[in-house]
Amino acid sequence: MASAANANLNAVRETMDVLLEISRLLNTGLDMESLSICVRLCEQGINPEALSAVIKELRKASESLKVSENCTT
C-alpha cells in the first residue's frame, strides 16, 4: 500500500517537473507554486483560457502599480 502511494507521489512530482519545464520554455513566468495552483484550478473545472486571461490582467495591473509608484517617488 505504501509502495503504491510512493509511486503515485513520484508520478505527480515527475508530472509537475515536466509541466514546470514546459512553463519555463514558454516563458510563462510561473514558479512551481503558481503552476501547481493553476493545475489544481484546471483540475477542478476552471477554464484554462479564462485563468490565463486573469493572470495576464493581474500582471498588467501589477506593472501599472509599479510604474505609478516609481513616478511618485
mmCIF file of N, CA and C in Angstrom:
data_model
loop_
_atom_site.group_PDB
_atom_site.id
_atom_site.type_symbol
_atom_site.label_atom_id
_atom_site.label_comp_id
_atom_site.label_asym_id
_atom_site.label_seq_id
_atom_site.Cartn_x
_atom_site.Cartn_y
_atom_site.Cartn_z
ATOM 1 N N MET A 1 0.834 -1.200 0.000
ATOM 2 C CA MET A 1 0.000 0.000 0.000
ATOM 3 C C MET A 1 0.873 1.256 0.000
ATOM 4 N N ALA A 2 1.870 1.284 0.894
ATOM 5 C CA ALA A 2 2.757 2.444 0.953
ATOM 6 C C ALA A 2 3.559 2.565 -0.337
ATOM 7 N N SER A 3 3.878 1.433 -0.941
ATOM 8 C CA SER A 3 4.627 1.448 -2.188
ATOM 9 C C SER A 3 3.812 2.082 -3.314
ATOM 10 N N ALA A 4 2.527 1.784 -3.362
ATOM 11 C CA ALA A 4 1.651 2.368 -4.384
ATOM 12 C C ALA A 4 1.513 3.869 -4.157
ATOM 13 N N ALA A 5 1.407 4.279 -2.902
ATOM 14 C CA ALA A 5 1.302 5.704 -2.580
ATOM 15 C C ALA A 5 2.584 6.432 -2.976
ATOM 16 N N ASN A 6 3.726 5.812 -2.723
ATOM 17 C CA ASN A 6 5.012 6.411 -3.099
ATOM 18 C C ASN A 6 5.140 6.518 -4.608
ATOM 19 N N ALA A 7 4.691 5.492 -5.312
ATOM 20 C CA ALA A 7 4.754 5.518 -6.778
ATOM 21 C C ALA A 7 3.865 6.625 -7.320
ATOM 22 N N ASN A 8 2.683 6.787 -6.732
ATOM 23 C CA ASN A 8 1.766 7.837 -7.163
ATOM 24 C C ASN A 8 2.365 9.215 -6.886
ATOM 25 N N LEU A 9 2.955 9.381 -5.725
ATOM 26 C CA LEU A 9 3.584 10.655 -5.364
ATOM 27 C C LEU A 9 4.729 10.977 -6.312
ATOM 28 N N ASN A 10 5.519 9.973 -6.641
ATOM 29 C CA ASN A 10 6.624 10.179 -7.588
ATOM 30 C C ASN A 10 6.105 10.556 -8.968
ATOM 31 N N ALA A 11 5.010 9.946 -9.389
ATOM 32 C CA ALA A 11 4.420 10.270 -10.693
ATOM 33 C C ALA A 11 3.916 11.705 -10.705
ATOM 34 N N VAL A 12 3.312 12.144 -9.614
ATOM 35 C CA VAL A 12 2.817 13.522 -9.517
ATOM 36 C C VAL A 12 3.984 14.498 -9.573
ATOM 37 N N ARG A 13 5.032 14.207 -8.836
ATOM 38 C CA ARG A 13 6.219 15.078 -8.841
ATOM 39 C C ARG A 13 6.846 15.160 -10.224
ATOM 40 N N GLU A 14 6.946 14.013 -10.881
ATOM 41 C CA GLU A 14 7.529 13.991 -12.220
ATOM 42 C C GLU A 14 6.671 14.792 -13.196
ATOM 43 N N THR A 15 5.367 14.650 -13.093
ATOM 44 C CA THR A 15 4.452 15.401 -13.950
ATOM 45 C C THR A 15 4.607 16.896 -13.716
ATOM 46 N N MET A 16 4.666 17.306 -12.465
ATOM 47 C CA MET A 16 4.823 18.728 -12.158
ATOM 48 C C MET A 16 6.172 19.253 -12.642
ATOM 49 N N ASP A 17 7.212 18.430 -12.533
ATOM 50 C CA ASP A 17 8.528 18.846 -13.046
ATOM 51 C C ASP A 17 8.484 19.071 -14.558
ATOM 52 N N VAL A 18 7.800 18.175 -15.263
ATOM 53 C CA VAL A 18 7.672 18.317 -16.718
ATOM 54 C C VAL A 18 6.863 19.571 -17.050
ATOM 55 N N LEU A 19 5.758 19.776 -16.330
ATOM 56 C CA LEU A 19 4.938 20.970 -16.567
ATOM 57 C C LEU A 19 5.722 22.247 -16.280
ATOM 58 N N LEU A 20 6.541 22.229 -15.238
ATOM 59 C CA LEU A 20 7.350 23.405 -14.919
ATOM 60 C C LEU A 20 8.372 23.668 -16.018
ATOM 61 N N GLU A 21 8.965 22.622 -16.556
ATOM 62 C CA GLU A 21 9.936 22.793 -17.639
ATOM 63 C C GLU A 21 9.245 23.358 -18.883
ATOM 64 N N ILE A 22 8.066 22.856 -19.199
ATOM 65 C CA ILE A 22 7.303 23.397 -20.334
ATOM 66 C C ILE A 22 6.971 24.857 -20.083
ATOM 67 N N SER A 23 6.571 25.156 -18.856
ATOM 68 C CA SER A 23 6.236 26.526 -18.479
ATOM 69 C C SER A 23 7.434 27.455 -18.668
ATOM 70 N N ARG A 24 8.594 26.984 -18.283
ATOM 71 C CA ARG A 24 9.815 27.785 -18.446
ATOM 72 C C ARG A 24 10.165 27.972 -19.919
ATOM 73 N N LEU A 25 10.012 26.907 -20.718
ATOM 74 C CA LEU A 25 10.292 27.014 -22.151
ATOM 75 C C LEU A 25 9.363 28.010 -22.826
ATOM 76 N N LEU A 26 8.146 28.113 -22.324
ATOM 77 C CA LEU A 26 7.169 29.045 -22.882
ATOM 78 C C LEU A 26 7.244 30.434 -22.240
ATOM 79 N N ASN A 27 8.192 30.612 -21.326
ATOM 80 C CA ASN A 27 8.387 31.898 -20.637
ATOM 81 C C ASN A 27 7.106 32.411 -19.983
ATOM 82 N N THR A 28 6.426 31.533 -19.249
ATOM 83 C CA THR A 28 5.181 31.939 -18.588
ATOM 84 C C THR A 28 5.435 32.787 -17.351
ATOM 85 N N GLY A 29 6.603 32.646 -16.757
ATOM 86 C CA GLY A 29 6.891 33.388 -15.540
ATOM 87 C C GLY A 29 6.283 32.766 -14.294
ATOM 88 N N LEU A 30 5.717 31.574 -14.441
ATOM 89 C CA LEU A 30 5.109 30.909 -13.290
ATOM 90 C C LEU A 30 6.157 30.093 -12.540
ATOM 91 N N ASP A 31 6.147 30.212 -11.212
ATOM 92 C CA ASP A 31 7.011 29.362 -10.410
ATOM 93 C C ASP A 31 6.246 28.071 -10.087
ATOM 94 N N MET A 32 6.882 27.160 -9.386
ATOM 95 C CA MET A 32 6.268 25.860 -9.097
ATOM 96 C C MET A 32 4.968 26.012 -8.313
ATOM 97 N N GLU A 33 4.950 26.895 -7.336
ATOM 98 C CA GLU A 33 3.745 27.079 -6.526
ATOM 99 C C GLU A 33 2.587 27.631 -7.369
ATOM 100 N N SER A 34 2.863 28.648 -8.175
ATOM 101 C CA SER A 34 1.821 29.232 -9.028
ATOM 102 C C SER A 34 1.319 28.230 -10.053
ATOM 103 N N LEU A 35 2.235 27.493 -10.646
ATOM 104 C CA LEU A 35 1.861 26.479 -11.628
ATOM 105 C C LEU A 35 0.997 25.403 -10.984
ATOM 106 N N SER A 36 1.374 24.999 -9.790
ATOM 107 C CA SER A 36 0.612 23.987 -9.067
ATOM 108 C C SER A 36 -0.813 24.463 -8.782
ATOM 109 N N ILE A 37 -0.944 25.719 -8.403
ATOM 110 C CA ILE A 37 -2.270 26.288 -8.148
ATOM 111 C C ILE A 37 -3.086 26.298 -9.434
ATOM 112 N N CYS A 38 -2.468 26.692 -10.526
ATOM 113 C CA CYS A 38 -3.163 26.715 -11.819
ATOM 114 C C CYS A 38 -3.620 25.315 -12.225
ATOM 115 N N VAL A 39 -2.763 24.327 -12.037
ATOM 116 C CA VAL A 39 -3.122 22.947 -12.379
ATOM 117 C C VAL A 39 -4.306 22.490 -11.538
ATOM 118 N N ARG A 40 -4.265 22.773 -10.233
ATOM 119 C CA ARG A 40 -5.378 22.369 -9.359
ATOM 120 C C ARG A 40 -6.669 23.056 -9.763
ATOM 121 N N LEU A 41 -6.603 24.325 -10.119
ATOM 122 C CA LEU A 41 -7.804 25.030 -10.559
ATOM 123 C C LEU A 41 -8.372 24.410 -11.837
ATOM 124 N N CYS A 42 -7.492 24.076 -12.762
ATOM 125 C CA CYS A 42 -7.946 23.438 -14.007
ATOM 126 C C CYS A 42 -8.551 22.059 -13.729
ATOM 127 N N GLU A 43 -7.947 21.328 -12.808
ATOM 128 C CA GLU A 43 -8.487 20.015 -12.441
ATOM 129 C C GLU A 43 -9.874 20.135 -11.828
ATOM 130 N N GLN A 44 -10.153 21.271 -11.204
ATOM 131 C CA GLN A 44 -11.459 21.489 -10.580
ATOM 132 C C GLN A 44 -12.469 22.096 -11.541
ATOM 133 N N GLY A 45 -12.069 22.263 -12.800
ATOM 134 C CA GLY A 45 -13.023 22.690 -13.804
ATOM 135 C C GLY A 45 -12.918 24.125 -14.270
ATOM 136 N N ILE A 46 -11.936 24.873 -13.765
ATOM 137 C CA ILE A 46 -11.758 26.251 -14.221
ATOM 138 C C ILE A 46 -11.278 26.228 -15.673
ATOM 139 N N ASN A 47 -11.828 27.095 -16.482
ATOM 140 C CA ASN A 47 -11.447 27.197 -17.889
ATOM 141 C C ASN A 47 -10.005 27.708 -17.978
ATOM 142 N N PRO A 48 -9.100 26.943 -18.594
ATOM 143 C CA PRO A 48 -7.689 27.367 -18.680
ATOM 144 C C PRO A 48 -7.490 28.693 -19.400
ATOM 145 N N GLU A 49 -8.284 28.953 -20.430
ATOM 146 C CA GLU A 49 -8.150 30.220 -21.153
ATOM 147 C C GLU A 49 -8.578 31.394 -20.288
ATOM 148 N N ALA A 50 -9.635 31.204 -19.507
ATOM 149 C CA ALA A 50 -10.081 32.254 -18.599
ATOM 150 C C ALA A 50 -9.037 32.490 -17.508
ATOM 151 N N LEU A 51 -8.456 31.415 -17.012
ATOM 152 C CA LEU A 51 -7.411 31.532 -15.990
ATOM 153 C C LEU A 51 -6.211 32.288 -16.541
ATOM 154 N N SER A 52 -5.839 31.979 -17.769
ATOM 155 C CA SER A 52 -4.736 32.684 -18.420
ATOM 156 C C SER A 52 -5.035 34.170 -18.552
ATOM 157 N N ALA A 53 -6.264 34.499 -18.940
ATOM 158 C CA ALA A 53 -6.651 35.902 -19.093
ATOM 159 C C ALA A 53 -6.579 36.635 -17.755
ATOM 160 N N VAL A 54 -7.003 35.981 -16.689
ATOM 161 C CA VAL A 54 -6.950 36.596 -15.356
ATOM 162 C C VAL A 54 -5.505 36.842 -14.939
ATOM 163 N N ILE A 55 -4.640 35.873 -15.173
ATOM 164 C CA ILE A 55 -3.223 36.023 -14.815
ATOM 165 C C ILE A 55 -2.602 37.184 -15.592
ATOM 166 N N LYS A 56 -2.887 37.260 -16.880
ATOM 167 C CA LYS A 56 -2.356 38.363 -17.696
ATOM 168 C C LYS A 56 -2.857 39.709 -17.193
ATOM 169 N N GLU A 57 -4.131 39.772 -16.852
ATOM 170 C CA GLU A 57 -4.716 41.026 -16.364
ATOM 171 C C GLU A 57 -4.106 41.430 -15.021
ATOM 172 N N LEU A 58 -3.888 40.454 -14.149
ATOM 173 C CA LEU A 58 -3.255 40.746 -12.858
ATOM 174 C C LEU A 58 -1.819 41.243 -13.045
ATOM 175 N N ARG A 59 -1.122 40.674 -13.989
ATOM 176 C CA ARG A 59 0.252 41.118 -14.262
ATOM 177 C C ARG A 59 0.265 42.549 -14.784
ATOM 178 N N LYS A 60 -0.681 42.879 -15.670
ATOM 179 C CA LYS A 60 -0.766 44.240 -16.189
ATOM 180 C C LYS A 60 -1.069 45.227 -15.062
ATOM 181 N N ALA A 61 -2.001 44.866 -14.201
ATOM 182 C CA ALA A 61 -2.363 45.743 -13.089
ATOM 183 C C ALA A 61 -1.185 45.925 -12.140
ATOM 184 N N SER A 62 -0.468 44.850 -11.885
ATOM 185 C CA SER A 62 0.705 44.916 -11.010
ATOM 186 C C SER A 62 1.775 45.817 -11.614
ATOM 187 N N GLU A 63 2.004 45.681 -12.912
ATOM 188 C CA GLU A 63 3.001 46.513 -13.593
ATOM 189 C C GLU A 63 2.595 47.985 -13.566
ATOM 190 N N SER A 64 1.317 48.256 -13.757
ATOM 191 C CA SER A 64 0.826 49.636 -13.712
ATOM 192 C C SER A 64 1.050 50.245 -12.335
ATOM 193 N N LEU A 65 0.804 49.449 -11.295
ATOM 194 C CA LEU A 65 1.033 49.945 -9.935
ATOM 195 C C LEU A 65 2.507 50.238 -9.692
ATOM 196 N N LYS A 66 3.364 49.359 -10.183
ATOM 197 C CA LYS A 66 4.802 49.570 -10.004
ATOM 198 C C LYS A 66 5.246 50.851 -10.721
ATOM 199 N N VAL A 67 4.743 51.056 -11.922
ATOM 200 C CA VAL A 67 5.121 52.251 -12.687
ATOM 201 C C VAL A 67 4.634 53.495 -11.969
ATOM 202 N N SER A 68 3.389 53.474 -11.507
ATOM 203 C CA SER A 68 2.854 54.661 -10.833
ATOM 204 C C SER A 68 3.574 54.937 -9.510
ATOM 205 N N GLU A 69 4.007 53.869 -8.818
ATOM 206 C CA GLU A 69 4.780 54.058 -7.588
ATOM 207 C C GLU A 69 6.134 54.668 -7.892
ATOM 208 N N ASN A 70 6.750 54.246 -8.985
ATOM 209 C CA ASN A 70 8.061 54.794 -9.366
ATOM 210 C C ASN A 70 7.948 56.254 -9.789
ATOM 211 N N CYS A 71 6.826 56.654 -10.367
ATOM 212 C CA CYS A 71 6.638 58.030 -10.810
ATOM 213 C C CYS A 71 6.410 58.964 -9.627
ATOM 214 N N THR A 72 5.857 58.453 -8.542
ATOM 215 C CA THR A 72 5.538 59.293 -7.388
ATOM 216 C C THR A 72 6.703 59.424 -6.430
ATOM 217 N N THR A 73 7.747 58.607 -6.577
ATOM 218 C CA THR A 73 8.878 58.694 -5.638
ATOM 219 C C THR A 73 10.000 59.506 -6.210
#
